[in-house]
């Protein structure tokens, strides 16, 4: 029987279509990431930790919620590794577990004001809950 | 020219100006925007995971409606544009994904032919550049915005991922600057014009969004801009709420003003 790390690792690779072995560890993705300061693990670390099967550590880190899906790391990676897709797949693997939504509709009223565009709500729901 | 128009939910509610001025300006420029019937919210962000199917069906329905009417699909909101263009690319290039989506679609009441990404998708700004042309816009301007220093804010969704969006050079875009020039104003180039405002993270970590957004508006102001233009309701919200010292307006409002159709009180949408 495979352990959880291996199972989720395979799933993350399948969902994201990312091949972490293309990474040359240049760190450009992390250098350009607008969320760098808020992250415990940075985009290049996501890439090599997934490669090494260090999955549960990433799944338990709040870093999975700090990605803004700005795709800067995707466009600026010289090896076309697409780190954002890995982070997205990991986040989905977390929130798809039972009772693991990071945000629910009940949280919304206290988070918004008059001017908040609908786009923010639907985006947050899509990113933080299943 | 006739196009299918996907306005999106935010343009029907909090960002009505983005929509109204887009329609009025299109009319003045000879573009007929036909709103897609019964369109559904695109969801605001594209989920890159290949196994996310159901959340992408609304975009596919809009793409099919455009194909069946023989017109390109046009969006005005950066976010809708990003979601729909990425979904279209996935339908074209990911056979497994397209197969699953088409299977879902075959359960619709009056199913169309299977879809494989045939529809051309344009952002309104691309339409201005490629179909109308900035020279023609320049000729159509009635109130040139002479002397105004305006910073274009692209954010992320118009430009990235460039492999799919192909909107402009993602690191040195010129489309919105040329747009600003066509209206008679002076574009301001500043380093944060293609960096992220924080987007939806404003709901989860408002401080982070504030920090990112402030760096954008301060960058624009420090480079001499009097105002910022954007195509994204969330960019606008984040920039304004974080305390931008200069006004943030939609590019369509600027266009309508220059074309002299902004104060058209009799227009149907008002
Ligand atoms: S930019 Fe690309 S190659 Fe460089 S560390 Fe990041 S993922 Fe690896
Ligand atoms: S997509 Fe996410 S990880 Fe990549 S640069 Fe943007 S915020 Fe950072
Ligand atoms: S991006 Fe926004 S406005 Fe556009 S349909 Fe989607 S959620 Fe609604
Ligand atoms: S800049 Fe901000 S709101 Fe605009 S596209 Fe990026 S994340 Fe979205």
CSV table of C-alpha atoms and ligand atoms in Angstrom, one decimal:
chain,number,residue,atom,x,y,z
A,1,UNK,CA,0.0,0.0,0.0
A,2,UNK,CA,1.3,3.4,-1.0
A,3,UNK,CA,1.5,6.0,1.7
A,4,UNK,CA,-0.4,9.3,1.5
A,5,UNK,CA,2.6,11.3,0.4
A,6,UNK,CA,3.1,9.1,-2.7
A,7,UNK,CA,-0.6,9.0,-3.5
A,8,UNK,CA,-1.1,12.7,-3.3
A,9,UNK,CA,2.2,13.4,-5.1
A,10,UNK,CA,1.0,11.3,-8.1
A,11,UNK,CA,-2.3,13.1,-8.0
A,12,UNK,CA,-0.8,16.5,-7.9
A,13,UNK,CA,1.5,15.7,-10.9
A,14,UNK,CA,-1.5,14.4,-12.8
A,15,UNK,CA,-3.8,17.4,-12.0
A,16,UNK,CA,-1.2,20.0,-12.7
A,17,UNK,CA,0.6,18.5,-15.6
A,18,UNK,CA,3.8,19.8,-14.1
A,19,UNK,CA,7.1,17.9,-14.4
A,20,UNK,CA,9.2,19.2,-11.4
A,21,UNK,CA,12.3,17.5,-12.8
A,22,UNK,CA,12.6,20.3,-15.4
A,23,UNK,CA,13.4,22.7,-12.6
A,24,UNK,CA,17.0,23.9,-12.5
A,25,UNK,CA,16.6,25.6,-9.0
A,26,UNK,CA,17.4,29.1,-10.3
A,27,UNK,CA,14.9,30.6,-7.9
A,28,UNK,CA,13.5,33.1,-10.4
A,29,UNK,CA,9.9,32.0,-9.6
A,30,UNK,CA,10.4,32.9,-6.0
A,31,UNK,CA,12.2,36.1,-6.7
A,32,UNK,CA,9.3,37.4,-8.7
A,33,UNK,CA,6.5,36.1,-6.5
A,34,UNK,CA,4.4,39.0,-5.1
A,35,UNK,CA,3.5,36.8,-2.1
A,36,UNK,CA,7.1,35.8,-1.3
A,37,UNK,CA,7.2,37.5,2.1
A,38,UNK,CA,4.0,35.9,3.3
A,39,UNK,CA,5.0,32.3,2.4
A,40,UNK,CA,6.6,29.8,4.6
A,41,UNK,CA,7.5,27.7,1.5
A,42,UNK,CA,8.2,29.6,-1.7
A,43,UNK,CA,7.4,28.6,-5.3
A,44,UNK,CA,10.8,27.0,-6.0
A,45,UNK,CA,10.5,25.1,-2.7
A,46,UNK,CA,7.1,23.8,-3.7
A,47,UNK,CA,8.7,22.4,-6.9
A,48,UNK,CA,11.5,20.5,-5.2
A,49,UNK,CA,9.4,19.4,-2.3
A,50,UNK,CA,6.9,17.9,-4.6
A,51,UNK,CA,9.7,16.2,-6.5
A,52,UNK,CA,11.1,14.8,-3.3
A,53,UNK,CA,7.6,13.7,-2.1
A,54,UNK,CA,7.5,16.0,0.8
A,55,UNK,CA,3.8,16.5,0.3
A,56,UNK,CA,2.2,16.5,3.7
A,57,UNK,CA,4.5,19.3,4.9
A,58,UNK,CA,3.2,21.5,2.0
A,59,UNK,CA,-0.4,20.5,2.6
A,60,UNK,CA,-0.2,21.6,6.2
A,61,UNK,CA,1.4,24.9,5.4
A,62,UNK,CA,-0.7,28.1,5.1
A,63,UNK,CA,1.5,28.9,2.1
A,64,UNK,CA,-1.0,27.1,-0.2
A,65,UNK,CA,-3.4,29.9,0.5
A,66,UNK,CA,-1.0,32.7,-0.2
A,67,UNK,CA,-0.7,32.2,-3.9
A,68,UNK,CA,-2.5,35.0,-5.9
A,69,UNK,CA,-2.6,33.1,-9.2
A,70,UNK,CA,-0.9,36.0,-10.8
A,71,UNK,CA,1.1,33.6,-13.0
A,72,UNK,CA,4.3,35.6,-12.8
A,73,UNK,CA,6.2,32.5,-11.8
A,74,UNK,CA,4.7,30.7,-14.7
A,75,UNK,CA,5.7,33.3,-17.3
A,76,UNK,CA,9.1,34.1,-15.8
A,77,UNK,CA,10.4,30.5,-15.3
A,78,UNK,CA,13.1,29.8,-17.8
A,79,UNK,CA,12.3,26.1,-17.9
A,80,UNK,CA,8.5,26.3,-18.2
A,81,UNK,CA,7.9,24.5,-15.0
A,82,UNK,CA,4.7,26.4,-14.1
A,83,UNK,CA,5.0,26.3,-10.3
A,84,UNK,CA,1.6,28.0,-9.8
A,85,UNK,CA,-0.1,24.9,-11.2
A,86,UNK,CA,1.6,22.8,-8.6
A,87,UNK,CA,0.5,25.1,-5.8
A,88,UNK,CA,-3.0,25.1,-7.1
A,89,UNK,CA,-3.1,21.3,-7.3
A,90,UNK,CA,-1.8,21.0,-3.8
A,91,UNK,CA,-4.4,23.5,-2.5
A,92,UNK,CA,-7.2,21.6,-4.2
A,93,UNK,CA,-6.0,18.3,-2.6
A,94,UNK,CA,-6.3,20.0,0.8
A,95,UNK,CA,-9.7,21.6,0.4
A,96,UNK,CA,-11.2,18.6,-1.3
A,97,UNK,CA,-10.8,16.7,1.9
A,98,UNK,CA,-13.8,16.5,4.2
A,99,UNK,CA,-14.4,19.7,6.2
A,100,UNK,CA,-11.3,21.3,4.9
A,101,UNK,CA,-12.7,24.3,3.1
A,102,UNK,CA,-10.5,27.3,3.8
A,103,UNK,CA,-13.5,29.7,3.5
A,104,UNK,CA,-17.2,29.1,3.4
A,105,UNK,CA,-20.2,31.2,2.4
A,106,UNK,CA,-20.8,31.9,6.1
A,107,UNK,CA,-17.5,33.7,6.4
A,108,UNK,CA,-18.3,36.1,3.5
A,109,UNK,CA,-20.7,38.6,5.2
A,110,UNK,CA,-18.0,39.7,7.7
A,111,UNK,CA,-15.4,40.0,5.0
A,112,UNK,CA,-17.1,42.3,2.5
A,113,UNK,CA,-18.2,45.9,2.2
A,114,UNK,CA,-20.6,47.8,-0.1
A,115,UNK,CA,-18.2,48.1,-3.0
A,116,UNK,CA,-16.7,44.7,-3.1
A,117,UNK,CA,-17.1,43.3,-6.7
A,118,UNK,CA,-18.9,40.0,-7.2
A,119,UNK,CA,-15.8,38.8,-8.9
A,120,UNK,CA,-13.9,38.8,-5.6
A,121,UNK,CA,-16.4,36.6,-4.0
A,122,UNK,CA,-16.7,34.0,-6.7
A,123,UNK,CA,-13.0,34.0,-7.1
A,124,UNK,CA,-12.4,33.4,-3.4
A,125,UNK,CA,-15.0,30.7,-3.3
A,126,UNK,CA,-13.4,29.0,-6.2
A,127,UNK,CA,-9.9,29.2,-4.7
A,128,UNK,CA,-10.7,28.5,-1.1
A,129,UNK,CA,-13.6,26.1,-1.0
A,130,UNK,CA,-14.6,23.1,-3.0
B,1,UNK,CA,-18.8,44.4,-37.3
B,2,UNK,CA,-20.9,42.1,-35.1
B,3,UNK,CA,-19.5,40.4,-32.0
B,4,UNK,CA,-20.9,38.2,-29.2
B,5,UNK,CA,-20.5,39.9,-25.9
B,6,UNK,CA,-20.0,38.2,-22.5
B,7,UNK,CA,-20.4,41.0,-19.9
B,8,UNK,CA,-20.0,38.9,-16.8
B,9,UNK,CA,-21.7,39.3,-13.4
B,10,UNK,CA,-19.6,42.1,-12.0
B,11,UNK,CA,-20.3,44.3,-15.0
B,12,UNK,CA,-24.0,43.9,-14.3
B,13,UNK,CA,-23.7,45.0,-10.7
B,14,UNK,CA,-20.7,46.8,-9.1
B,15,UNK,CA,-19.0,47.7,-12.4
B,16,UNK,CA,-21.8,49.0,-14.5
B,17,UNK,CA,-19.7,51.9,-15.8
B,18,UNK,CA,-17.3,49.4,-17.3
B,19,UNK,CA,-20.2,47.9,-19.3
B,20,UNK,CA,-22.2,50.9,-20.2
B,21,UNK,CA,-19.2,52.9,-21.6
B,22,UNK,CA,-18.0,49.9,-23.5
B,23,UNK,CA,-21.4,49.6,-25.2
B,24,UNK,CA,-21.7,53.3,-26.0
B,25,UNK,CA,-18.2,53.5,-27.3
B,26,UNK,CA,-18.6,50.4,-29.4
B,27,UNK,CA,-21.7,51.9,-31.0
B,28,UNK,CA,-19.8,55.1,-31.8
B,29,UNK,CA,-17.0,53.0,-33.4
B,30,UNK,CA,-19.4,50.8,-35.5
B,31,UNK,CA,-19.2,47.6,-33.5
B,32,UNK,CA,-22.4,45.8,-32.7
B,33,UNK,CA,-22.1,44.1,-29.3
B,34,UNK,CA,-24.7,41.3,-29.1
B,35,UNK,CA,-25.0,40.1,-25.5
B,36,UNK,CA,-25.0,36.3,-25.3
B,37,UNK,CA,-28.4,35.0,-24.1
B,38,UNK,CA,-28.5,33.4,-20.7
B,39,UNK,CA,-24.8,33.6,-20.1
B,40,UNK,CA,-23.6,32.3,-16.7
B,41,UNK,CA,-20.9,33.6,-14.4
B,42,UNK,CA,-17.4,32.4,-15.5
B,43,UNK,CA,-16.3,32.0,-11.9
B,44,UNK,CA,-13.8,34.8,-11.8
B,45,UNK,CA,-10.6,32.7,-11.9
B,46,UNK,CA,-9.5,29.9,-14.0
B,47,UNK,CA,-8.6,26.8,-12.1
B,48,UNK,CA,-5.6,25.2,-13.8
B,49,UNK,CA,-6.2,21.7,-12.5
B,50,UNK,CA,-7.0,19.4,-15.4
B,51,UNK,CA,-9.6,17.5,-13.4
B,52,UNK,CA,-11.8,20.6,-12.7
B,53,UNK,CA,-14.5,20.2,-15.2
B,54,UNK,CA,-17.9,21.4,-14.0
B,55,UNK,CA,-16.7,24.9,-13.0
B,56,UNK,CA,-15.6,25.5,-16.6
B,57,UNK,CA,-18.9,24.6,-18.3
B,58,UNK,CA,-20.3,28.1,-18.1
B,59,UNK,CA,-17.4,29.4,-20.2
B,60,UNK,CA,-17.8,26.6,-22.7
B,61,UNK,CA,-21.5,27.4,-23.1
B,62,UNK,CA,-20.6,31.0,-23.9
B,63,UNK,CA,-18.0,29.9,-26.4
B,64,UNK,CA,-20.4,27.6,-28.1
B,65,UNK,CA,-23.1,30.3,-28.3
B,66,UNK,CA,-20.6,32.6,-30.1
B,67,UNK,CA,-19.5,29.8,-32.5
B,68,UNK,CA,-23.1,29.0,-33.3
B,69,UNK,CA,-23.8,32.6,-34.2
B,70,UNK,CA,-20.7,32.9,-36.3
B,71,UNK,CA,-19.1,35.7,-34.4
B,72,UNK,CA,-16.0,36.2,-32.2
B,73,UNK,CA,-16.6,36.4,-28.4
B,74,UNK,CA,-15.7,39.7,-26.8
B,75,UNK,CA,-15.2,40.4,-23.1
B,76,UNK,CA,-14.5,43.6,-21.3
B,77,UNK,CA,-13.6,42.4,-17.8
B,78,UNK,CA,-10.0,41.2,-17.6
B,79,UNK,CA,-11.0,38.3,-15.3
B,80,UNK,CA,-13.8,37.0,-17.6
B,81,UNK,CA,-11.4,37.3,-20.5
B,82,UNK,CA,-8.7,35.3,-18.7
B,83,UNK,CA,-11.1,32.5,-17.7
B,84,UNK,CA,-12.8,32.2,-21.1
B,85,UNK,CA,-9.5,32.3,-23.1
B,86,UNK,CA,-7.9,29.7,-20.9
B,87,UNK,CA,-10.9,27.5,-21.1
B,88,UNK,CA,-11.0,27.9,-24.8
B,89,UNK,CA,-7.3,26.9,-25.1
B,90,UNK,CA,-7.9,23.8,-22.9
B,91,UNK,CA,-10.8,22.8,-25.2
B,92,UNK,CA,-8.4,23.1,-28.1
B,93,UNK,CA,-5.4,21.4,-26.7
B,94,UNK,CA,-6.4,19.0,-24.0
B,95,UNK,CA,-8.3,16.2,-25.7
B,96,UNK,CA,-9.2,14.4,-22.5
B,97,UNK,CA,-10.6,17.5,-21.0
B,98,UNK,CA,-12.6,18.4,-24.1
B,99,UNK,CA,-14.0,14.9,-24.2
B,100,UNK,CA,-15.3,15.1,-20.7
B,101,UNK,CA,-16.7,18.6,-21.2
B,102,UNK,CA,-18.5,17.6,-24.4
B,103,UNK,CA,-20.0,14.7,-22.6
B,104,UNK,CA,-21.5,17.0,-20.0
B,105,UNK,CA,-22.7,19.4,-22.7
B,106,UNK,CA,-24.4,16.6,-24.6
B,107,UNK,CA,-26.8,16.4,-21.6
B,108,UNK,CA,-28.0,20.0,-22.1
B,109,UNK,CA,-31.5,20.5,-23.3
B,110,UNK,CA,-30.7,21.4,-26.9
B,111,UNK,CA,-27.1,20.2,-27.3
B,112,UNK,CA,-24.9,21.8,-30.0
B,113,UNK,CA,-22.2,20.1,-32.0
B,114,UNK,CA,-19.2,19.1,-29.8
B,115,UNK,CA,-16.8,22.0,-29.2
B,116,UNK,CA,-13.1,22.1,-29.7
B,117,UNK,CA,-12.0,25.7,-29.2
B,118,UNK,CA,-13.1,27.1,-32.6
B,119,UNK,CA,-14.3,30.5,-31.3
B,120,UNK,CA,-12.0,33.5,-31.5
B,121,UNK,CA,-11.8,35.3,-28.2
B,122,UNK,CA,-10.9,38.9,-27.9
B,123,UNK,CA,-10.6,41.4,-25.1
B,124,UNK,CA,-12.3,44.7,-26.0
B,125,UNK,CA,-8.9,46.3,-26.0
B,126,UNK,CA,-7.7,43.8,-28.6
B,127,UNK,CA,-10.7,44.7,-30.7
B,128,UNK,CA,-9.8,48.4,-30.5
B,129,UNK,CA,-6.2,47.6,-31.5
B,130,UNK,CA,-6.7,44.9,-34.2
B,131,UNK,CA,-10.1,45.5,-35.7
B,132,UNK,CA,-10.9,49.2,-35.2
B,133,UNK,CA,-7.3,50.4,-35.1
B,134,UNK,CA,-5.9,53.2,-33.0
B,135,UNK,CA,-5.7,55.5,-36.1
B,136,UNK,CA,-9.4,55.3,-36.5
B,137,UNK,CA,-10.0,55.9,-32.9
B,138,UNK,CA,-7.8,58.9,-33.0
B,139,UNK,CA,-9.9,60.3,-35.8
B,140,UNK,CA,-13.1,59.5,-33.9
B,141,UNK,CA,-12.0,61.4,-30.7
B,142,UNK,CA,-14.1,64.5,-30.1
B,143,UNK,CA,-12.7,65.5,-26.7
B,144,UNK,CA,-9.0,64.8,-26.8
B,145,UNK,CA,-7.6,64.3,-23.3
B,146,UNK,CA,-4.7,66.6,-24.1
B,147,UNK,CA,-2.1,67.0,-21.4
B,148,UNK,CA,-3.5,64.3,-19.1
B,149,UNK,CA,-0.9,61.9,-17.7
B,150,UNK,CA,-2.4,58.5,-17.4
B,151,UNK,CA,-1.0,55.3,-16.0
B,152,UNK,CA,-2.2,52.0,-17.6
B,153,UNK,CA,-2.6,49.2,-15.1
B,154,UNK,CA,-2.6,45.8,-16.8
B,155,UNK,CA,-2.4,43.7,-13.7
B,156,UNK,CA,-1.9,40.0,-14.3
B,157,UNK,CA,-5.0,38.6,-16.0
B,158,UNK,CA,-4.8,40.4,-19.3
B,159,UNK,CA,-1.2,39.3,-19.9
B,160,UNK,CA,-0.6,35.9,-18.2
B,161,UNK,CA,-0.1,33.1,-18.9
B,162,UNK,CA,1.3,34.6,-22.1
B,163,UNK,CA,1.4,31.2,-23.8
B,164,UNK,CA,-2.4,31.3,-23.9
B,165,UNK,CA,-3.3,35.0,-23.6
B,166,UNK,CA,-1.1,36.4,-26.4
B,167,UNK,CA,-2.4,39.8,-25.5
B,168,UNK,CA,0.8,41.8,-25.8
B,169,UNK,CA,4.5,41.5,-24.7
B,170,UNK,CA,3.9,40.5,-21.1
B,171,UNK,CA,7.0,42.2,-19.8
B,172,UNK,CA,6.8,45.3,-21.9
B,173,UNK,CA,3.2,45.8,-23.0
B,174,UNK,CA,2.2,48.8,-25.2
B,175,UNK,CA,-1.5,48.2,-26.0
B,176,UNK,CA,-2.9,50.4,-23.3
B,177,UNK,CA,-0.3,53.0,-23.7
B,178,UNK,CA,-1.1,53.3,-27.4
B,179,UNK,CA,-4.8,53.4,-26.4
B,180,UNK,CA,-4.0,56.3,-24.1
B,181,UNK,CA,-2.1,58.1,-26.9
B,182,UNK,CA,-4.9,57.6,-29.3
B,183,UNK,CA,-7.2,59.5,-26.9
B,184,UNK,CA,-4.7,62.4,-26.9
B,185,UNK,CA,-3.3,61.8,-23.4
B,186,UNK,CA,0.2,61.0,-22.3
B,187,UNK,CA,0.9,57.4,-21.0
B,188,UNK,CA,3.0,57.0,-17.9
B,189,UNK,CA,5.2,54.0,-17.7
B,190,UNK,CA,5.9,52.6,-14.2
B,191,UNK,CA,7.4,49.3,-13.0
B,192,UNK,CA,4.3,47.9,-11.3
B,193,UNK,CA,2.0,48.1,-14.3
B,194,UNK,CA,2.1,44.4,-14.9
B,195,UNK,CA,2.4,43.2,-11.3
B,196,UNK,CA,-0.4,41.8,-9.2
B,197,UNK,CA,-2.7,43.9,-7.0
B,198,UNK,CA,-3.4,40.9,-4.7
B,199,UNK,CA,-6.7,40.0,-6.4
B,200,UNK,CA,-9.1,37.7,-4.4
B,201,UNK,CA,-6.6,37.4,-1.5
B,202,UNK,CA,-8.3,40.6,-0.2
B,203,UNK,CA,-10.9,38.3,1.3
B,204,UNK,CA,-8.4,36.0,3.0
B,205,UNK,CA,-5.5,38.4,3.8
B,206,UNK,CA,-6.6,42.0,3.4
B,207,UNK,CA,-3.2,43.3,4.5
B,208,UNK,CA,-1.4,41.5,1.8
B,209,UNK,CA,-3.8,42.9,-0.9
B,210,UNK,CA,-3.3,46.3,0.6
B,211,UNK,CA,0.5,46.1,0.4
B,212,UNK,CA,0.5,44.9,-3.2
B,213,UNK,CA,-2.1,47.5,-4.3
B,214,UNK,CA,-0.4,50.4,-2.6
B,215,UNK,CA,2.8,49.6,-4.4
B,216,UNK,CA,1.0,49.9,-7.7
B,217,UNK,CA,-0.7,53.2,-7.1
B,218,UNK,CA,2.3,54.7,-5.5
B,219,UNK,CA,4.5,53.6,-8.4
B,220,UNK,CA,2.1,55.2,-10.8
B,221,UNK,CA,1.9,58.4,-8.8
B,222,UNK,CA,5.7,58.6,-8.3
B,223,UNK,CA,6.1,58.5,-12.0
B,224,UNK,CA,3.8,61.5,-12.5
B,225,UNK,CA,0.5,59.9,-13.3
B,226,UNK,CA,-2.7,61.8,-12.5
B,227,UNK,CA,-4.9,58.8,-12.8
B,228,UNK,CA,-4.8,55.1,-13.4
B,229,UNK,CA,-6.9,53.1,-15.9
B,230,UNK,CA,-7.8,49.5,-15.6
B,231,UNK,CA,-10.0,46.8,-17.2
B,232,UNK,CA,-10.6,44.9,-14.0
B,233,UNK,CA,-13.2,45.6,-11.3
B,234,UNK,CA,-11.2,43.8,-8.7
B,235,UNK,CA,-8.0,45.7,-9.5
B,236,UNK,CA,-10.0,48.9,-9.2
B,237,UNK,CA,-11.5,47.9,-5.9
B,238,UNK,CA,-8.1,46.9,-4.5
B,239,UNK,CA,-6.4,50.1,-5.7
B,240,UNK,CA,-9.1,52.4,-4.4
B,241,UNK,CA,-9.6,50.6,-1.0
B,242,UNK,CA,-5.9,50.5,-0.3
B,243,UNK,CA,-5.9,54.2,-0.5
B,244,UNK,CA,-4.6,55.2,-4.0
B,245,UNK,CA,-4.0,59.0,-3.9
B,246,UNK,CA,-4.9,59.3,-7.6
B,247,UNK,CA,-8.3,58.3,-9.1
B,248,UNK,CA,-8.7,54.8,-10.7
B,249,UNK,CA,-11.1,54.6,-13.6
B,250,UNK,CA,-12.1,52.0,-16.2
B,251,UNK,CA,-10.6,52.3,-19.6
B,252,UNK,CA,-14.0,52.3,-21.2
B,253,UNK,CA,-15.0,55.4,-19.3
B,254,UNK,CA,-11.9,57.2,-20.6
B,255,UNK,CA,-12.8,56.1,-24.1
B,256,UNK,CA,-16.4,57.2,-23.9
B,257,UNK,CA,-15.3,60.6,-22.5
B,258,UNK,CA,-12.8,61.1,-25.4
B,259,UNK,CA,-15.4,59.9,-28.0
B,260,UNK,CA,-17.9,62.4,-26.6
B,261,UNK,CA,-20.5,59.7,-25.7
B,262,UNK,CA,-20.0,59.7,-21.9
B,263,UNK,CA,-22.8,62.1,-21.0
B,264,UNK,CA,-25.4,60.6,-23.3
B,265,UNK,CA,-28.3,60.8,-20.8
B,266,UNK,CA,-30.8,59.3,-23.2
B,267,UNK,CA,-28.8,56.1,-23.7
B,268,UNK,CA,-30.9,53.0,-22.8
B,269,UNK,CA,-28.6,51.6,-20.1
B,270,UNK,CA,-28.6,54.7,-17.9
C,1,LIG,S1,11.9,29.6,-12.0
C,1,LIG,FE1,11.5,27.6,-12.9
C,1,LIG,S2,13.5,26.6,-13.0
C,1,LIG,FE2,13.8,28.3,-11.7
C,1,LIG,S3,13.5,27.5,-9.6
C,1,LIG,FE3,11.5,28.2,-10.3
C,1,LIG,S4,10.5,26.5,-11.2
C,1,LIG,FE4,12.7,26.0,-11.1
C,2,LIG,S1,1.2,32.6,-9.2
C,2,LIG,FE1,1.3,32.3,-7.0
C,2,LIG,S2,3.3,31.4,-6.6
C,2,LIG,FE2,3.3,32.2,-8.7
C,2,LIG,S3,4.2,34.2,-8.6
C,2,LIG,FE3,2.0,34.5,-8.4
C,2,LIG,S4,1.5,34.4,-6.3
C,2,LIG,FE4,3.6,33.6,-6.5
C,3,LIG,S1,-14.9,37.5,-14.2
C,3,LIG,FE1,-16.2,38.4,-13.0
C,3,LIG,S2,-17.6,39.5,-13.8
C,3,LIG,FE2,-16.6,38.2,-15.2
C,3,LIG,S3,-18.3,36.7,-15.2
C,3,LIG,FE3,-16.6,36.1,-14.2
C,3,LIG,S4,-17.0,36.5,-12.1
C,3,LIG,FE4,-18.4,37.5,-13.3
C,4,LIG,S1,-4.0,42.7,-10.8
C,4,LIG,FE1,-5.3,42.0,-9.3
C,4,LIG,S2,-7.4,41.9,-9.8
C,4,LIG,FE2,-6.2,42.5,-11.5
C,4,LIG,S3,-5.9,40.7,-12.6
C,4,LIG,FE3,-4.3,40.6,-11.1
C,4,LIG,S4,-5.0,39.8,-9.3
C,4,LIG,FE4,-6.7,40.2,-10.7
